[in-house]
């Protein structure tokens, strides 16, 4: 089930690294460990689903700094922060910036593994969503400006005549654009088109 | 008379024997010499003279000499009645004999022979010996040579007066014979000029016994002049010496004589006539005659008195001072004085006596000095005791032979010993605190072995069960042979000082501890993290292990690895806890042999998270073999203080520039120098001076005692600390510690 995912551990403490690797492997995860943020960044970007378990206090690049760099690089890899006492403020900050989880050391294995599981699943979902969006956006990119306009009226439920009035062009022309939109968007029905547009965040345009 | 005849016969017998002897000596015809004695061979003074004459003639003559001897003594007795008989006797005796020389000995023989010269061998040359002044009695000597003697009678009296100027009575001893009478007459004549000064008494008419009796009670300022004594008034003939000795024994006045040979027999001496010299002259003259020299050509000078000679014993006896003796006089028979006789003995005895005296003086001097020294010693001891008691110190001495202490009153008070109790070593040890008894034993042993001064601090239990601290200092006294005899020392009650010092130490430790606690408090969260890390790892590893086991598809190697990791992390947690505990512990200072690198590593480990949190890069360079004798916690406290200050100093810098360096290096053979540098902005010079003062700080928090404590800790370790460099980007603190050559 988890064979496609890899869990990454970044911790400057060798014992902690080793223990986490054992724990992850015992739970059937494939795992890799790094002694510093720099080491992790040196690794080629992991394309598959996974999760990053990150120690907050580290020499040089700290956990949060690594997180920021990854975010800047559009990484979708979910991060679970592991921290000792006294780093609560760091944790809150991490949560705000969208870390999946913030766990206090020492951490119970079940809690950790559950969080990892969740994170990986979420990553997987996010990755799927991103892939769909990517496809839609590719289709949207094929549309011309007029076709984009026409589509925005269509998903708002406007009739061809209404669209023609609004745009000041012939109804017949609208019809042709509508057909091209449906074709380019690979939508079988208006409902399908509405779903795609909703997914891609294309707002409907109402005729006045 | 009978006696004289007998002597004459003896002389005839002797003649025979002489002839035989001389003939036996040579074959040449001997010279025949008739010696005609006045009174026989043995009568002094002629005996000396005739004996010399005989001997010298025989010795000096080329040819053997045959002597015939006869005496005219018989002719002299009875007023010349026997003269013809003696002439006949001589004629009869020598009628058939050849004679080469006739020698008459003395005036009587010469006068007799000359009177009868024509009757008895007038053809034989005559050698006449007699006093020159008697020549007048003889008239002309025919076919003869005179060997004269010249007696100076007045000179004899002069000699007496020279020695005894106060002499007023002189008793002249002369026998009753014709010769003596002649001389008595001569003397009276000669002495007449002196009779107004000196009374001369002539004892010719006295027997020797009477003379001795008279002589025994002579008036003062008397002298006795012994002339000659051949026969006394009682008709008893005397040998010269016997009469002289008898008189010498009895006379109460000094005895003077005429002839040299009398010296030593009792006379004092003076210018005496030598019969030996006269005899020698006679022999010499006789030889000339025998050798055929014409008699007319032979002139013989008179034999006069010899230079003055004295008997030392008599001079002593009559207390005659030496300065009265005429110049160039000879003193004979000097009896060696005790000094002369026993000089070496006396010198030796004297030397020994002197030495003994010197020794006695030395001993007395020594004794005096010793008494003085003893008195001074007593005084000095008294003063010392006084001073010691004023200072609250007790003097004592342990006799090593008896193990008994001598103690001053103060010492007894100090230890709570009763005044009259004998304190043995055992009794002393009984009051020593049981924990310190071994120390005392070792100290005593050490003092005996090292033979130097020893000092020790120990506790005693007073009779009232209180504990007192005593500081004792002692030194070993050895006898002349180097054998230890006693241990002498001074003991002081230092309970109060000890209490004060203890209090000081306690307060100092308290301050140090407070500083450690405060410093550690600052890094509590870091420490919690430091502790959390291994705990978390342990938990995770343990849970992983459990999961592996639950899955029942585990590799036993994995489980072992996990367990090993767990053990390692648990230990790590333990060391964090003990490090923390050491910092927080309130402990007394204890010196141990520590590795500086370990101490540095310990504190770096403790600060690991703190450094991480503050994004400080720390580099450590510490040789692995620097050993010091120190309190590890205190040294780590110094490092902790310096590092915490450094961490704080670099906070103002951007993340990448926060650097701290610890470096340790040997500085010379016996010191290690540790430097703690940071890249902070540095300390302004005006602050640098006050840096190590207590309660001085530039920070809003903290007591400002950190560096002051560092300094006091290092000073207590015989080290020091200073600010070596302060500039933006580099602030360096240095401290040194003595190296421990270590076990």
Coordinates of N, CA and C in Angstrom, one line a residue, chain B residues 159-339:
Chain B
X159 N 143.4 34.3 99.5 CA 142.3 33.5 98.9 C 141.2 33.4 99.9
X160 N 141.6 33.2 101.2 CA 140.5 33.0 102.2 C 139.7 34.3 102.3
X161 N 140.5 35.4 102.4 CA 139.8 36.7 102.6 C 139.0 37.1 101.3
X162 N 139.5 36.7 100.2 CA 138.7 36.9 99.0 C 137.3 36.3 99.1
X163 N 137.3 35.1 99.6 CA 136.0 34.4 99.6 C 135.2 34.8 100.9
X164 N 135.9 35.0 102.0 CA 135.2 35.3 103.2 C 135.9 36.6 103.8
X165 N 135.5 37.7 103.3 CA 136.2 39.0 103.7 C 136.1 39.2 105.2
X166 N 135.0 38.7 105.8 CA 134.8 39.0 107.3 C 135.7 38.1 108.2
X167 N 136.6 37.2 107.6 CA 137.3 36.3 108.4 C 138.3 37.0 109.3
X168 N 138.2 36.6 110.6 CA 139.1 37.2 111.6 C 140.0 36.2 112.3
X169 N 139.6 34.9 112.2 CA 140.4 33.9 112.8 C 140.7 32.8 111.8
X170 N 142.0 32.5 111.7 CA 142.4 31.4 110.8 C 143.2 30.4 111.7
X171 N 142.7 29.2 111.6 CA 143.4 28.1 112.4 C 144.2 27.3 111.4
X172 N 145.5 27.3 111.6 CA 146.4 26.6 110.7 C 146.6 25.2 111.2
X173 N 146.3 24.2 110.3 CA 146.5 22.8 110.7 C 147.8 22.4 110.1
X174 N 148.7 22.0 111.0 CA 150.0 21.4 110.6 C 150.3 20.3 111.6
X175 N 150.9 19.3 111.1 CA 151.3 18.2 112.0 C 152.5 18.6 112.9
X176 N 152.9 17.6 113.7 CA 153.9 17.9 114.7 C 155.3 17.5 114.2
X177 N 155.4 17.0 112.9 CA 156.7 16.6 112.3 C 157.6 17.8 112.0
X178 N 158.9 17.5 111.7 CA 159.8 18.6 111.5 C 159.4 19.4 110.3
X179 N 158.9 18.7 109.2 CA 158.5 19.5 108.1 C 157.4 20.4 108.4
X180 N 156.4 19.9 109.1 CA 155.3 20.7 109.5 C 155.7 21.9 110.3
X181 N 156.6 21.6 111.2 CA 157.1 22.6 112.1 C 157.8 23.7 111.3
X182 N 158.6 23.2 110.3 CA 159.3 24.2 109.5 C 158.3 25.1 108.8
X183 N 157.2 24.5 108.3 CA 156.2 25.2 107.6 C 155.4 26.1 108.5
X184 N 155.2 25.7 109.7 CA 154.5 26.5 110.7 C 155.3 27.8 111.0
X185 N 156.6 27.6 111.0 CA 157.5 28.8 111.2 C 157.4 29.7 110.0
X186 N 157.5 29.1 108.9 CA 157.4 29.8 107.6 C 156.1 30.6 107.6
X187 N 155.0 30.0 107.9 CA 153.7 30.6 107.9 C 153.6 31.8 108.8
X188 N 154.1 31.6 110.0 CA 154.1 32.7 111.0 C 154.8 33.9 110.5
X189 N 155.9 33.5 109.8 CA 156.7 34.6 109.3 C 155.9 35.3 108.1
X190 N 155.4 34.5 107.3 CA 154.7 35.1 106.1 C 153.4 35.9 106.5
X191 N 152.8 35.3 107.5 CA 151.5 35.9 107.9 C 151.6 37.1 108.8
X192 N 152.7 37.4 109.2 CA 152.9 38.4 110.3 C 152.3 39.8 109.8
X193 N 152.3 40.1 108.6 CA 151.7 41.5 108.2 C 150.2 41.5 108.5
X194 N 149.6 40.3 108.6 CA 148.2 40.3 108.7 C 147.7 40.1 110.2
X195 N 148.6 39.9 111.1 CA 148.2 39.6 112.4 C 147.3 40.7 113.1
X196 N 147.5 41.9 112.6 CA 146.7 43.0 113.3 C 145.2 42.8 112.9
X197 N 145.0 42.1 111.7 CA 143.6 41.9 111.2 C 143.1 40.6 111.6
X198 N 144.0 39.6 111.6 CA 143.5 38.2 111.7 C 144.3 37.5 112.8
X199 N 143.6 36.8 113.6 CA 144.3 36.0 114.6 C 144.6 34.6 114.0
X200 N 145.9 34.3 113.9 CA 146.3 33.0 113.4 C 146.6 32.0 114.6
X201 N 146.0 30.9 114.5 CA 146.2 29.9 115.6 C 146.8 28.7 114.9
X202 N 148.0 28.2 115.4 CA 148.7 27.0 114.8 C 148.5 25.8 115.7
X203 N 147.9 24.8 115.1 CA 147.6 23.6 115.8 C 148.6 22.5 115.8
X204 N 149.9 22.9 115.7 CA 151.0 21.9 115.7 C 151.0 21.0 116.9
X205 N 150.6 21.6 118.0 CA 150.8 20.9 119.3 C 149.5 20.0 119.6
X206 N 148.6 20.0 118.8 CA 147.4 19.3 119.1 C 147.4 17.9 118.4
X207 N 146.7 17.0 119.1 CA 146.5 15.7 118.3 C 145.3 16.0 117.4
X208 N 145.1 15.1 116.4 CA 144.0 15.2 115.4 C 142.7 15.3 116.1
X209 N 142.6 14.4 117.2 CA 141.3 14.4 117.9 C 141.0 15.8 118.5
X210 N 142.1 16.4 119.1 CA 141.9 17.7 119.8 C 141.5 18.7 118.7
X211 N 142.3 18.6 117.6 CA 141.9 19.5 116.5 C 140.5 19.4 116.1
X212 N 140.0 18.2 116.0 CA 138.6 18.0 115.6 C 137.7 18.6 116.7
X213 N 138.0 18.4 117.9 CA 137.1 18.9 119.0 C 137.1 20.4 118.9
X214 N 138.3 21.0 118.8 CA 138.4 22.5 118.8 C 137.6 22.9 117.5
X215 N 137.9 22.2 116.5 CA 137.3 22.7 115.2 C 135.8 22.7 115.2
X216 N 135.2 21.8 116.1 CA 133.7 21.7 116.1 C 133.1 22.9 116.7
X217 N 133.8 23.7 117.5 CA 133.2 24.9 118.1 C 134.1 26.1 117.9
X218 N 134.3 26.4 116.6 CA 135.1 27.6 116.3 C 134.3 28.9 116.4
X219 N 134.9 30.0 116.8 CA 134.2 31.2 116.8 C 133.7 31.7 115.4
X220 N 132.8 32.6 115.4 CA 132.3 33.0 114.1 C 133.5 33.7 113.3
X221 N 133.3 33.8 112.0 CA 134.3 34.4 111.1 C 135.7 33.7 111.2
X222 N 135.6 32.4 111.3 CA 136.8 31.6 111.4 C 137.0 30.9 110.0
X223 N 138.3 30.5 109.8 CA 138.6 29.6 108.7 C 139.7 28.7 109.1
X224 N 139.7 27.5 108.5 CA 140.7 26.6 108.9 C 141.6 26.4 107.7
X225 N 142.9 26.6 107.9 CA 143.8 26.3 106.7 C 144.6 25.0 107.0
X226 N 144.3 24.1 106.1 CA 144.9 22.8 106.3 C 146.2 22.8 105.5
X227 N 147.3 22.7 106.3 CA 148.6 22.7 105.7 C 149.1 21.3 105.4
X228 N 149.5 20.6 106.4 CA 150.0 19.2 106.2 C 149.9 18.5 107.5
X229 N 149.6 17.2 107.4 CA 149.5 16.4 108.6 C 150.0 15.0 108.4
X230 N 151.3 15.0 108.6 CA 151.9 13.7 108.4 C 151.9 12.9 109.8
X231 N 152.1 13.6 110.8 CA 152.1 13.0 112.1 C 151.6 14.0 113.1
X232 N 150.7 13.7 114.0 CA 150.1 14.7 114.9 C 151.0 14.8 116.2
X233 N 150.5 15.6 117.1 CA 151.2 15.9 118.3 C 151.2 14.6 119.2
X234 N 150.2 13.7 119.0 CA 150.2 12.5 119.7 C 151.1 11.5 119.1
X235 N 151.8 11.8 118.1 CA 152.7 10.9 117.4 C 152.1 9.9 116.5
X236 N 150.9 10.1 116.2 CA 150.2 9.2 115.3 C 150.3 9.7 113.8
X237 N 150.9 8.9 113.0 CA 151.0 9.3 111.6 C 149.7 9.1 110.9
X238 N 149.5 10.1 110.0 CA 148.2 10.0 109.3 C 148.4 10.1 107.8
X239 N 147.6 9.4 107.2 CA 147.6 9.6 105.7 C 146.9 10.8 105.5
X240 N 147.4 11.6 104.5 CA 147.0 12.9 104.2 C 145.4 13.0 104.2
X241 N 144.8 12.1 103.4 CA 143.4 12.3 103.2 C 142.6 12.0 104.5
X242 N 143.0 11.0 105.3 CA 142.2 10.6 106.4 C 142.1 11.8 107.4
X243 N 143.2 12.5 107.6 CA 143.2 13.7 108.5 C 142.3 14.8 108.0
X244 N 142.5 15.0 106.7 CA 141.7 16.0 106.1 C 140.2 15.7 106.2
X245 N 139.8 14.5 106.0 CA 138.4 14.1 106.0 C 137.9 14.2 107.4
X246 N 138.7 13.8 108.4 CA 138.2 13.9 109.8 C 138.0 15.4 110.2
X247 N 138.9 16.2 109.8 CA 138.7 17.7 110.1 C 137.5 18.2 109.4
X248 N 137.4 17.8 108.2 CA 136.2 18.3 107.3 C 134.9 18.0 108.0
X249 N 134.9 16.8 108.6 CA 133.6 16.3 109.2 C 133.3 17.1 110.4
X250 N 134.3 17.6 111.1 CA 134.1 18.2 112.4 C 134.0 19.7 112.4
X251 N 134.8 20.3 111.6 CA 135.0 21.8 111.7 C 133.8 22.5 111.4
X252 N 133.6 23.6 112.2 CA 132.4 24.4 112.0 C 132.7 25.7 111.2
X253 N 133.9 25.7 110.6 CA 134.3 26.8 109.8 C 134.9 26.2 108.5
X254 N 134.9 27.0 107.4 CA 135.4 26.5 106.1 C 136.8 26.1 106.2
X255 N 137.1 25.1 105.4 CA 138.4 24.5 105.4 C 139.1 24.9 104.1
X256 N 140.3 25.5 104.3 CA 141.1 25.8 103.1 C 142.3 25.0 103.0
X257 N 142.9 24.7 101.8 CA 144.0 23.8 101.7 C 145.1 24.5 100.9
X258 N 146.1 23.7 100.6 CA 147.3 24.2 99.9 C 147.5 23.5 98.6
X259 N 147.1 22.2 98.5 CA 147.5 21.4 97.3 C 146.2 21.1 96.5
X260 N 146.6 21.0 95.3 CA 145.5 20.8 94.3 C 144.7 19.5 94.5
X261 N 145.5 18.5 94.9 CA 144.9 17.2 95.1 C 144.0 17.1 96.3
X262 N 144.1 18.1 97.2 CA 143.1 18.2 98.3 C 141.7 18.6 97.9
X263 N 141.7 19.2 96.7 CA 140.4 19.7 96.2 C 139.5 18.5 96.0
X264 N 138.3 18.5 96.6 CA 137.4 17.4 96.5 C 137.3 16.6 97.8
X265 N 138.3 16.9 98.7 CA 138.4 16.1 99.9 C 137.8 16.9 101.1
X266 N 137.4 18.2 100.8 CA 136.8 19.0 101.9 C 137.3 20.4 101.9
X267 N 138.3 20.7 101.2 CA 138.7 22.1 101.2 C 137.9 22.9 100.2
X268 N 137.8 24.2 100.5 CA 137.1 25.1 99.6 C 137.8 25.3 98.3
X269 N 139.1 25.5 98.4 CA 139.9 25.7 97.2 C 140.6 27.1 97.2
X270 N 141.2 27.4 96.1 CA 141.9 28.7 96.0 C 143.0 28.5 95.0
X271 N 144.1 29.2 95.1 CA 145.3 29.0 94.2 C 146.1 27.9 94.8
X272 N 146.0 26.8 94.3 CA 146.6 25.6 94.9 C 147.8 25.1 94.2
X273 N 148.7 24.5 94.9 CA 149.9 23.9 94.2 C 149.6 22.6 93.7
X274 N 150.1 22.3 92.5 CA 149.8 21.0 91.8 C 151.0 20.1 91.9
X275 N 150.9 19.1 92.7 CA 151.9 18.1 92.8 C 152.1 17.3 91.6
X276 N 151.1 17.2 90.8 CA 151.2 16.5 89.5 C 152.1 17.2 88.5
X277 N 151.9 18.6 88.5 CA 152.7 19.4 87.6 C 154.2 19.3 88.0
X278 N 154.4 19.4 89.3 CA 155.7 19.3 89.9 C 156.4 18.0 89.5
X279 N 155.6 16.9 89.6 CA 156.1 15.6 89.3 C 156.5 15.5 87.8
X280 N 155.6 16.1 87.0 CA 155.9 16.0 85.5 C 157.2 16.8 85.2
X281 N 157.3 17.9 85.9 CA 158.6 18.7 85.6 C 159.8 17.9 86.1
X282 N 159.6 17.3 87.2 CA 160.8 16.5 87.7 C 161.1 15.4 86.8
X283 N 160.1 14.7 86.2 CA 160.4 13.6 85.3 C 161.1 14.2 84.0
X284 N 160.6 15.3 83.5 CA 161.1 15.9 82.3 C 162.6 16.2 82.5
X285 N 162.9 16.9 83.7 CA 164.3 17.3 84.0 C 165.1 16.1 84.2
X286 N 164.6 15.0 84.8 CA 165.3 13.8 85.1 C 165.8 13.2 83.7
X287 N 164.9 13.2 82.7 CA 165.2 12.7 81.4 C 166.4 13.4 80.8
X288 N 166.4 14.7 81.0 CA 167.5 15.5 80.4 C 168.8 15.1 81.1
X289 N 168.7 14.9 82.4 CA 169.9 14.4 83.1 C 170.3 13.1 82.6
X290 N 169.4 12.2 82.5 CA 169.7 10.8 82.1 C 170.3 10.8 80.7
X291 N 169.8 11.7 79.9 CA 170.2 11.7 78.5 C 171.6 12.3 78.4
X292 N 172.1 12.7 79.5 CA 173.5 13.2 79.6 C 173.7 14.7 79.4
X293 N 172.7 15.4 79.5 CA 172.8 16.8 79.3 C 173.6 17.4 80.5
X294 N 174.6 18.3 80.3 CA 175.3 18.8 81.4 C 174.4 19.5 82.4
X295 N 174.6 19.2 83.7 CA 173.7 19.7 84.7 C 173.6 21.2 84.8
X296 N 174.8 21.9 84.5 CA 174.9 23.3 84.6 C 173.9 24.0 83.7
X297 N 173.6 23.3 82.5 CA 172.7 23.9 81.5 C 171.3 23.7 81.8
X298 N 171.0 22.8 82.8 CA 169.6 22.5 83.0 C 169.0 23.5 84.1
X299 N 168.1 24.3 83.6 CA 167.5 25.3 84.6 C 166.0 24.9 84.6
X300 N 165.5 24.7 85.8 CA 164.1 24.3 85.9 C 163.3 25.4 86.6
X301 N 162.3 26.0 86.0 CA 161.5 27.1 86.7 C 160.7 26.5 87.8
X302 N 160.5 27.4 88.8 CA 159.7 26.9 90.0 C 158.2 26.6 89.6
X303 N 157.8 25.6 90.2 CA 156.4 25.3 90.0 C 155.5 26.1 91.0
X304 N 154.7 27.0 90.4 CA 153.9 27.9 91.3 C 152.5 27.4 91.4
X305 N 151.7 28.1 92.2 CA 150.3 27.7 92.4 C 149.6 27.8 91.1
X306 N 148.7 27.0 90.9 CA 147.8 26.9 89.7 C 146.7 28.0 89.8
X307 N 146.1 28.3 88.7 CA 145.0 29.3 88.8 C 143.9 28.7 89.8
X308 N 143.2 29.7 90.4 CA 142.2 29.3 91.4 C 141.2 28.3 91.0
X309 N 141.0 27.3 91.9 CA 140.0 26.3 91.6 C 139.2 26.0 92.9
X310 N 137.9 25.7 92.8 CA 137.1 25.6 94.0 C 136.3 24.4 93.9
X311 N 135.9 23.9 95.1 CA 135.0 22.8 95.3 C 133.6 23.4 95.4
X312 N 132.8 23.1 94.4 CA 131.4 23.7 94.4 C 130.6 23.4 95.6
X313 N 130.8 22.1 96.1 CA 130.0 21.7 97.2 C 130.3 22.5 98.4
X314 N 131.6 22.8 98.6 CA 132.0 23.6 99.8 C 131.6 25.0 99.7
X315 N 131.6 25.6 98.5 CA 131.1 26.9 98.3 C 129.7 27.0 98.7
X316 N 128.9 26.0 98.3 CA 127.5 25.9 98.6 C 127.3 25.8 100.1
X317 N 128.2 24.9 100.7 CA 128.0 24.6 102.1 C 128.2 25.9 102.9
X318 N 129.2 26.7 102.5 CA 129.5 27.9 103.3 C 128.9 29.2 102.7
X319 N 127.9 29.0 101.8 CA 127.2 30.1 101.2 C 128.1 31.2 100.7
X320 N 129.1 30.7 99.9 CA 130.0 31.7 99.3 C 129.5 32.0 98.0
X321 N 129.1 33.3 97.8 CA 128.5 33.6 96.5 C 129.5 33.6 95.4
X322 N 129.1 33.3 94.3 CA 130.0 33.0 93.1 C 130.7 34.2 92.7
X323 N 130.1 35.4 93.0 CA 130.8 36.6 92.5 C 132.0 37.0 93.3
X324 N 132.2 36.2 94.4 CA 133.4 36.5 95.2 C 134.6 35.7 94.6
X325 N 134.4 34.8 93.8 CA 135.5 34.0 93.2 C 136.2 34.9 92.3
X326 N 137.6 34.7 92.3 CA 138.4 35.5 91.3 C 138.0 35.1 89.9
X327 N 138.2 36.1 89.0 CA 137.9 35.8 87.6 C 138.7 34.6 87.1
X328 N 138.1 33.9 86.1 CA 138.7 32.8 85.4 C 139.0 31.6 86.4
X329 N 138.3 31.6 87.6 CA 138.5 30.5 88.5 C 137.7 29.3 88.0
X330 N 138.2 28.2 88.4 CA 137.4 26.9 88.0 C 136.6 26.4 89.2
X331 N 135.4 26.0 89.0 CA 134.6 25.4 90.0 C 134.5 24.0 89.7
X332 N 134.9 23.1 90.6 CA 134.8 21.7 90.3 C 133.8 21.0 91.2
X333 N 133.6 19.8 91.0 CA 132.6 19.0 91.8 C 131.2 19.6 91.9
X334 N 131.0 20.4 90.8 CA 129.6 21.0 90.8 C 128.6 19.8 90.8
X335 N 127.9 19.8 91.9 CA 126.9 18.8 92.0 C 125.7 19.3 91.2
X336 N 125.4 18.4 90.3 CA 124.2 18.8 89.5 C 123.0 19.1 90.5
X337 N 122.5 20.3 90.3 CA 121.3 20.7 91.1 C 120.2 19.7 90.7
X338 N 119.2 19.7 91.4 CA 118.0 18.9 91.1 C 117.6 19.2 89.6
X339 N 117.7 20.5 89.4 CA 117.3 21.0 88.0 C 118.2 20.3 87.0

